[in-house]
Amino acid sequence: MNTRLEAPAKFRSDVNVWVDEAIWGHRLYNDQTPWLVFLEFLAIFQSRHAEGKALNESQGDGLHETFTYYIPRLIPLRQLVFNNPHIRYVEDNHLSDPERWLEWLKIFSSDDDFRYLQDRFGSFSRFSRVIELFQITAIEPHRQRRWTSRFLFPYGPNCLYADLPANVNGSPDRRFFARSGELLYLMLNRSGKGKDLAEMISEKLLRQDETWNRVVRALLPEGYRIDSNLVSSSIGYLPFAERPEYGDLAETWTRLLNLDLSGEALFDPLTRLSSLHMLLYMLRRANEEIGDISEPKFVLEIASPRRTTLFELSKENFGANRMLSTRAVRAYIESAKEDEHWYDAMQARAPADAVREYLSERYEWQPDDGLPSGDPDTIFEALRYYAEKRHQQHVAKVHMEWAKQIGLAVSRRGAGTWYSPDDSLLKALVMCVVDEGREEYHRFLAKLYDRFRLVIGANEAEQAFGTLPTDQNAFMQNTQRLEQRLRTLGLLRRLSDDCAYVENPFRSNT
């Protein structure tokens, strides 16, 4: 499990120091939200599915997967939905359909001829409502992004396209499709369950005959080839061929895809729980670099009208988890001094030159302003500072931003940030963990800890910490608040004073 796969030379040369990528993969990036991670994954999956290789990528013994995938640009569709500011003005200020179509076609600037839309939709208002629906249901519509980095809800394959720069025919700048979706794809490919998952994903999430997927196709010009003008990319880098996190992730996907729910309804829980698994992966990898054999944990404070002792414990836990990646980077750099090459360099005739060469080769360290001069310790400290500063720019921010975005953590001015689940995450957890329609409440809490390291009750806290870190009564009140929350959400029923059951209304198909 701990044998690191060789990284492609192309990726190593793309960065100024190969540290974050060596620990976690190429790459994790805070600007890519969990929802965009999921979209990038789907786009990669669809490309490989078209070639009959989705989640069934060959991997030689000790070798990394190598393949190229292709994502459409779909520029006409994106212009219609996200770069079409005058459509409502035209509808409101012209009375007849012929006038509206004529005025809109005159105002709407594009290289394509969109007159075919009048024949397909007839009514301009009908056309306007369709565009409005896609705008409202778009992924993260509240975020102010360039129109080339805004995305349709993935109703089907026709809704998947690449993130593009302002120049739509240019090369992607990888800001929002930053390769975290590639890591998700590689994890599932290595899970041992890729073939079965591929069938479920294609049948449930990416159906060509889904109604809104066909409506999207109707917005494109006659004869438009989705497979033309594609963005191509080589798959990224995931350091380890086998890890238990891959199987756990695949199990979560299998459980959710087997529920009696449409693909549209599964998008949210799949996104939240996939990112939760990836956060666990980040924490475990950090622990391994540090040499800490303990399991990661998330101490959840269930929202309370008054500040509780669990609030302080959760806040402290969040702070420790957030700093873990920085400690891992530091440990990874420090490991250079434990290598015999460090000893050889220090014994060389010119130790500073030898250390500089050793460190630059070991970590692919090539700063823009050149390698530093000085004695060996000065050069080493320069490397550590450089790696930590780079880490703080993006990867160090992933834990906080993803935890908040998936509903695992909250921030309040003057109070800080701590783990406290929102309703959407709680629903996703119930959908995943409760197998046979219902689960005894305390058994449910135990499963949350076993599968996701979520600490809510006293038993789980004792397992996580070895001993109760605070008053047992605080955990009892915490579980009572969660019980009330689940009851309010319609996900829990108490049959007697001693018997409460968490209920999953979306029973599995199997």
Short mmCIF file of C-alpha atoms in Angstrom, two decimals, residues 162-501:
data_model
loop_
_atom_site.label_atom_id
_atom_site.label_comp_id
_atom_site.label_asym_id
_atom_site.label_seq_id
_atom_site.Cartn_x
_atom_site.Cartn_y
_atom_site.Cartn_z
CA ALA A 162 -14.68 21.46 -20.39
CA ASP A 163 -13.77 24.43 -18.26
CA LEU A 164 -12.41 27.06 -20.65
CA PRO A 165 -10.50 30.34 -20.42
CA ALA A 166 -11.92 33.62 -21.70
CA ASN A 167 -10.63 32.64 -25.15
CA VAL A 168 -12.97 29.71 -25.70
CA ASN A 169 -10.72 28.12 -28.33
CA GLY A 170 -7.61 28.38 -26.17
CA SER A 171 -6.03 25.78 -23.91
CA PRO A 172 -7.75 25.31 -20.52
CA ASP A 173 -6.09 27.10 -17.63
CA ARG A 174 -7.06 24.36 -15.14
CA ARG A 175 -8.45 26.77 -12.57
CA PHE A 176 -11.81 25.10 -11.97
CA PHE A 177 -11.23 21.69 -13.56
CA ALA A 178 -7.96 21.44 -11.67
CA ARG A 179 -7.53 17.61 -11.83
CA SER A 180 -9.17 16.72 -8.51
CA GLY A 181 -11.85 14.97 -10.58
CA GLU A 182 -9.04 12.91 -12.10
CA LEU A 183 -8.03 11.76 -8.61
CA LEU A 184 -11.64 10.75 -7.91
CA TYR A 185 -11.71 8.79 -11.18
CA LEU A 186 -8.42 7.03 -10.40
CA MET A 187 -9.57 6.12 -6.89
CA LEU A 188 -12.69 4.43 -8.23
CA ASN A 189 -10.71 2.77 -11.02
CA ARG A 190 -8.41 1.21 -8.41
CA SER A 191 -11.22 0.19 -6.06
CA GLY A 192 -11.70 -3.27 -7.58
CA LYS A 193 -15.35 -2.41 -8.27
CA GLY A 194 -14.88 -0.24 -11.35
CA LYS A 195 -16.72 -2.46 -13.84
CA ASP A 196 -19.90 -2.70 -11.77
CA LEU A 197 -19.79 0.99 -10.93
CA ALA A 198 -19.37 1.93 -14.59
CA GLU A 199 -22.57 0.11 -15.49
CA MET A 200 -24.54 1.81 -12.72
CA ILE A 201 -23.14 5.27 -13.49
CA SER A 202 -23.92 5.05 -17.21
CA GLU A 203 -27.43 3.70 -16.57
CA LYS A 204 -28.38 6.06 -13.76
CA LEU A 205 -26.38 9.28 -14.10
CA LEU A 206 -25.63 9.60 -17.82
CA ARG A 207 -28.68 8.48 -19.76
CA GLN A 208 -29.01 9.83 -23.28
CA ASP A 209 -32.81 9.52 -23.18
CA GLU A 210 -33.27 11.71 -20.10
CA THR A 211 -35.76 14.49 -20.96
CA TRP A 212 -33.62 17.53 -20.17
CA ASN A 213 -30.59 15.94 -21.79
CA ARG A 214 -32.60 15.80 -25.03
CA VAL A 215 -33.71 19.42 -24.58
CA VAL A 216 -30.05 20.43 -24.33
CA ARG A 217 -29.41 18.66 -27.64
CA ALA A 218 -32.27 20.66 -29.19
CA LEU A 219 -30.42 23.89 -28.37
CA LEU A 220 -27.45 22.89 -30.52
CA PRO A 221 -27.28 23.58 -34.26
CA GLU A 222 -28.44 20.97 -36.76
CA GLY A 223 -25.65 18.52 -37.43
CA TYR A 224 -23.51 19.90 -34.61
CA ARG A 225 -20.91 17.34 -33.64
CA ILE A 226 -20.35 17.23 -29.89
CA ASP A 227 -17.15 15.27 -30.48
CA SER A 228 -15.60 18.08 -32.55
CA ASN A 229 -13.17 20.68 -31.18
CA LEU A 230 -12.43 18.63 -28.07
CA VAL A 231 -10.16 19.45 -25.15
CA SER A 232 -7.68 16.62 -24.63
CA SER A 233 -5.81 15.82 -21.44
CA SER A 234 -3.61 13.10 -20.00
CA ILE A 235 -4.88 11.56 -16.77
CA GLY A 236 -3.31 12.92 -13.59
CA TYR A 237 -1.27 11.25 -10.88
CA LEU A 238 -2.43 9.33 -7.79
CA PRO A 239 0.58 8.09 -5.82
CA PHE A 240 -0.54 4.73 -4.43
CA ALA A 241 -1.95 1.76 -6.35
CA GLU A 242 -3.87 0.29 -3.41
CA ARG A 243 -5.45 1.99 -0.44
CA PRO A 244 -8.49 1.12 1.70
CA GLU A 245 -9.99 4.55 0.93
CA TYR A 246 -10.57 3.49 -2.67
CA GLY A 247 -12.75 0.56 -1.66
CA ASP A 248 -14.61 2.64 0.93
CA LEU A 249 -15.35 5.28 -1.70
CA ALA A 250 -16.61 2.66 -4.15
CA GLU A 251 -18.83 1.15 -1.45
CA THR A 252 -20.45 4.54 -0.84
CA TRP A 253 -21.08 4.99 -4.57
CA THR A 254 -22.56 1.49 -4.82
CA ARG A 255 -24.91 2.08 -1.90
CA LEU A 256 -26.15 5.40 -3.27
CA LEU A 257 -26.53 4.23 -6.88
CA ASN A 258 -28.60 1.28 -5.68
CA LEU A 259 -31.16 3.56 -4.02
CA ASP A 260 -34.60 4.01 -5.51
CA LEU A 261 -33.75 7.53 -6.70
CA SER A 262 -33.19 9.23 -10.03
CA GLY A 263 -29.74 10.29 -11.13
CA GLU A 264 -30.68 13.93 -10.59
CA ALA A 265 -31.49 13.26 -6.94
CA LEU A 266 -28.21 11.39 -6.40
CA PHE A 267 -25.95 14.19 -7.63
CA ASP A 268 -25.93 16.04 -4.30
CA PRO A 269 -25.26 13.10 -1.93
CA LEU A 270 -22.64 11.62 -4.26
CA THR A 271 -20.83 14.94 -4.39
CA ARG A 272 -20.86 15.51 -0.64
CA LEU A 273 -19.80 12.01 0.37
CA SER A 274 -17.15 11.69 -2.35
CA SER A 275 -15.48 14.82 -1.05
CA LEU A 276 -15.77 13.55 2.52
CA HIS A 277 -13.91 10.40 1.47
CA MET A 278 -11.26 12.55 -0.22
CA LEU A 279 -10.84 14.62 2.94
CA LEU A 280 -10.29 11.40 4.90
CA TYR A 281 -7.73 10.34 2.32
CA MET A 282 -5.90 13.65 2.76
CA LEU A 283 -5.84 13.29 6.54
CA ARG A 284 -4.65 9.68 6.49
CA ARG A 285 -1.89 10.44 4.01
CA ALA A 286 -0.79 13.38 6.16
CA ASN A 287 -0.68 11.15 9.24
CA GLU A 288 1.45 8.63 7.38
CA GLU A 289 4.01 11.26 6.41
CA ILE A 290 4.13 12.54 10.00
CA GLY A 291 4.40 9.02 11.42
CA ASP A 292 1.15 9.21 13.39
CA ILE A 293 -0.63 5.84 13.43
CA SER A 294 -3.91 7.23 14.83
CA GLU A 295 -7.06 7.39 12.73
CA PRO A 296 -8.44 10.80 11.69
CA LYS A 297 -11.69 11.98 13.26
CA PHE A 298 -14.31 14.68 12.90
CA VAL A 299 -15.92 15.71 16.19
CA LEU A 300 -19.38 16.99 15.25
CA GLU A 301 -21.22 19.46 17.40
CA ILE A 302 -24.90 19.23 16.56
CA ALA A 303 -26.19 22.80 16.43
CA SER A 304 -27.24 24.10 19.85
CA PRO A 305 -28.85 27.41 20.92
CA ARG A 306 -26.09 27.76 23.52
CA ARG A 307 -22.36 27.22 23.24
CA THR A 308 -21.42 23.74 24.46
CA THR A 309 -18.24 22.05 25.57
CA LEU A 310 -18.39 20.06 22.34
CA PHE A 311 -18.11 23.31 20.41
CA GLU A 312 -14.65 23.88 21.87
CA LEU A 313 -13.65 20.26 21.28
CA SER A 314 -14.89 20.36 17.69
CA LYS A 315 -13.15 23.67 17.03
CA GLU A 316 -9.89 22.29 18.41
CA ASN A 317 -10.31 19.13 16.30
CA PHE A 318 -10.92 21.21 13.19
CA GLY A 319 -7.82 23.30 13.81
CA ALA A 320 -5.68 20.21 14.26
CA ASN A 321 -7.01 18.61 11.06
CA ARG A 322 -6.54 21.81 9.13
CA MET A 323 -2.87 22.04 10.14
CA LEU A 324 -2.17 18.38 9.45
CA SER A 325 -1.36 18.88 5.76
CA THR A 326 1.24 21.56 6.56
CA ARG A 327 2.85 19.24 9.11
CA ALA A 328 2.92 16.52 6.44
CA VAL A 329 4.74 18.80 3.98
CA ARG A 330 7.28 19.65 6.66
CA ALA A 331 7.82 15.98 7.50
CA TYR A 332 8.17 15.06 3.82
CA ILE A 333 10.90 17.67 3.42
CA GLU A 334 12.62 16.65 6.67
CA SER A 335 12.79 13.06 5.40
CA ALA A 336 15.53 14.20 3.01
CA LYS A 337 17.94 14.33 5.96
CA GLU A 338 17.28 10.67 6.76
CA ASP A 339 18.47 9.54 3.33
CA GLU A 340 22.03 8.35 2.80
CA HIS A 341 22.34 10.85 -0.06
CA TRP A 342 22.13 13.66 2.49
CA TYR A 343 25.02 12.14 4.41
CA ASP A 344 27.01 11.73 1.18
CA ALA A 345 26.34 15.35 0.20
CA MET A 346 27.45 16.62 3.60
CA GLN A 347 30.72 14.67 3.22
CA ALA A 348 31.41 16.05 -0.26
CA ARG A 349 34.25 18.45 -1.01
CA ALA A 350 31.69 21.24 -1.62
CA PRO A 351 28.76 20.32 0.68
CA ALA A 352 26.58 23.30 -0.28
CA ASP A 353 26.74 22.45 -3.99
CA ALA A 354 26.13 18.77 -3.31
CA VAL A 355 23.14 19.47 -1.02
CA ARG A 356 21.68 21.90 -3.54
CA GLU A 357 21.94 19.30 -6.31
CA TYR A 358 20.53 16.52 -4.11
CA LEU A 359 17.51 18.52 -2.95
CA SER A 360 16.74 19.92 -6.40
CA GLU A 361 16.73 16.39 -7.87
CA ARG A 362 14.83 14.76 -5.02
CA TYR A 363 12.02 17.32 -4.99
CA GLU A 364 12.16 18.58 -8.61
CA TRP A 365 12.92 21.95 -7.02
CA GLN A 366 13.32 24.67 -9.63
CA PRO A 367 12.22 28.07 -8.28
CA ASP A 368 11.63 30.81 -10.86
CA ASP A 369 14.37 32.98 -9.38
CA GLY A 370 16.91 30.16 -9.28
CA LEU A 371 18.24 27.88 -6.56
CA PRO A 372 19.56 29.64 -3.44
CA SER A 373 23.14 29.96 -2.35
CA GLY A 374 24.52 29.62 1.17
CA ASP A 375 25.51 26.79 3.49
CA PRO A 376 23.62 23.43 3.49
CA ASP A 377 21.29 24.41 6.34
CA THR A 378 20.39 27.68 4.60
CA ILE A 379 19.63 25.84 1.37
CA PHE A 380 17.53 23.26 3.23
CA GLU A 381 15.54 25.95 5.05
CA ALA A 382 14.96 27.74 1.74
CA LEU A 383 13.47 24.56 0.29
CA ARG A 384 11.23 23.99 3.30
CA TYR A 385 10.02 27.58 3.24
CA TYR A 386 9.39 27.40 -0.52
CA ALA A 387 7.40 24.13 -0.25
CA GLU A 388 5.33 25.32 2.71
CA LYS A 389 4.57 28.68 1.10
CA ARG A 390 3.38 26.94 -2.07
CA HIS A 391 1.32 24.52 0.00
CA GLN A 392 -0.44 27.38 1.80
CA GLN A 393 -1.60 28.90 -1.49
CA HIS A 394 -3.99 26.09 -2.46
CA VAL A 395 -3.73 22.60 -0.98
CA ALA A 396 -3.70 23.80 2.64
CA LYS A 397 -7.02 25.56 1.99
CA VAL A 398 -8.80 22.46 0.68
CA HIS A 399 -9.78 21.07 4.08
CA MET A 400 -11.56 24.20 5.28
CA GLU A 401 -13.23 25.07 2.00
CA TRP A 402 -14.42 21.58 1.10
CA ALA A 403 -15.60 20.88 4.66
CA LYS A 404 -17.74 24.02 4.61
CA GLN A 405 -19.01 23.43 1.08
CA ILE A 406 -20.23 19.88 1.73
CA GLY A 407 -21.94 20.89 4.97
CA LEU A 408 -19.43 19.28 7.33
CA ALA A 409 -18.21 22.51 8.97
CA VAL A 410 -19.43 26.03 9.66
CA SER A 411 -17.67 29.34 10.24
CA ARG A 412 -18.89 32.26 12.32
CA ARG A 413 -17.21 35.61 12.73
CA GLY A 414 -15.77 35.84 16.22
CA ALA A 415 -16.34 32.13 16.87
CA GLY A 416 -14.12 30.45 14.28
CA THR A 417 -14.72 27.23 12.37
CA TRP A 418 -15.85 23.88 13.71
CA TYR A 419 -17.52 20.68 12.54
CA SER A 420 -21.32 20.87 12.54
CA PRO A 421 -23.31 19.05 9.83
CA ASP A 422 -26.04 20.70 7.80
CA ASP A 423 -29.29 19.00 6.83
CA SER A 424 -28.14 18.05 3.32
CA LEU A 425 -25.10 16.20 4.63
CA LEU A 426 -27.21 14.44 7.28
CA LYS A 427 -29.63 13.26 4.58
CA ALA A 428 -26.74 12.00 2.45
CA LEU A 429 -25.32 10.07 5.42
CA VAL A 430 -28.68 8.46 6.18
CA MET A 431 -29.08 7.50 2.51
CA CYS A 432 -25.66 5.85 2.52
CA VAL A 433 -25.46 4.23 5.96
CA VAL A 434 -29.00 2.94 6.64
CA ASP A 435 -29.21 -0.33 4.70
CA GLU A 436 -32.49 -2.10 5.27
CA GLY A 437 -34.87 0.81 5.39
CA ARG A 438 -34.19 1.54 9.06
CA GLU A 439 -31.35 1.34 11.60
CA GLU A 440 -31.38 1.45 15.39
CA TYR A 441 -30.21 4.93 16.36
CA HIS A 442 -27.07 4.05 18.33
CA ARG A 443 -26.09 1.51 15.70
CA PHE A 444 -26.44 4.33 13.17
CA LEU A 445 -24.02 6.50 15.20
CA ALA A 446 -21.55 3.61 15.33
CA LYS A 447 -21.73 3.19 11.55
CA LEU A 448 -21.09 6.88 10.99
CA TYR A 449 -17.89 6.53 12.96
CA ASP A 450 -16.84 3.26 11.31
CA ARG A 451 -17.38 4.54 7.77
CA PHE A 452 -16.62 8.26 8.00
CA ARG A 453 -14.90 8.80 11.39
CA LEU A 454 -17.72 11.09 12.54
CA VAL A 455 -17.79 11.43 16.33
CA ILE A 456 -21.19 12.33 17.78
CA GLY A 457 -21.84 10.12 20.81
CA ALA A 458 -19.81 9.04 23.84
CA ASN A 459 -19.03 5.53 22.60
CA GLU A 460 -17.53 6.84 19.38
CA ALA A 461 -15.61 9.56 21.24
CA GLU A 462 -14.06 6.96 23.51
CA GLN A 463 -12.97 4.93 20.48
CA ALA A 464 -11.55 8.00 18.74
CA PHE A 465 -9.66 9.46 21.71
CA GLY A 466 -8.98 6.34 23.78
CA THR A 467 -10.82 7.97 26.67
CA LEU A 468 -13.64 10.48 26.89
CA PRO A 469 -12.18 13.92 26.15
CA THR A 470 -14.93 15.74 28.03
CA ASP A 471 -18.02 15.20 30.14
CA GLN A 472 -20.14 12.24 29.00
CA ASN A 473 -23.26 14.33 29.49
CA ALA A 474 -22.11 16.67 26.71
CA PHE A 475 -22.09 13.77 24.25
CA MET A 476 -25.48 12.55 25.49
CA GLN A 477 -26.99 15.97 24.82
CA ASN A 478 -25.28 16.00 21.44
CA THR A 479 -26.95 12.73 20.44
CA GLN A 480 -30.30 14.01 21.70
CA ARG A 481 -30.00 17.11 19.51
CA LEU A 482 -29.17 14.96 16.49
CA GLU A 483 -32.15 12.73 17.21
CA GLN A 484 -34.40 15.78 17.23
CA ARG A 485 -32.86 17.04 13.98
CA LEU A 486 -33.42 13.71 12.24
CA ARG A 487 -36.99 13.53 13.52
CA THR A 488 -37.67 17.01 12.14
CA LEU A 489 -36.26 15.90 8.78
CA GLY A 490 -38.57 12.88 8.77
CA LEU A 491 -35.62 10.49 9.04
CA LEU A 492 -36.14 9.12 12.57
CA ARG A 493 -38.97 7.53 14.47
CA ARG A 494 -39.02 6.72 18.18
CA LEU A 495 -41.13 3.63 18.86
CA SER A 496 -40.74 3.70 22.64
CA ASP A 497 -38.66 5.33 25.34
CA ASP A 498 -35.81 2.93 24.67
CA CYS A 499 -36.09 2.39 20.92
CA ALA A 500 -35.45 4.95 18.17
CA TYR A 501 -34.85 4.09 14.53
#
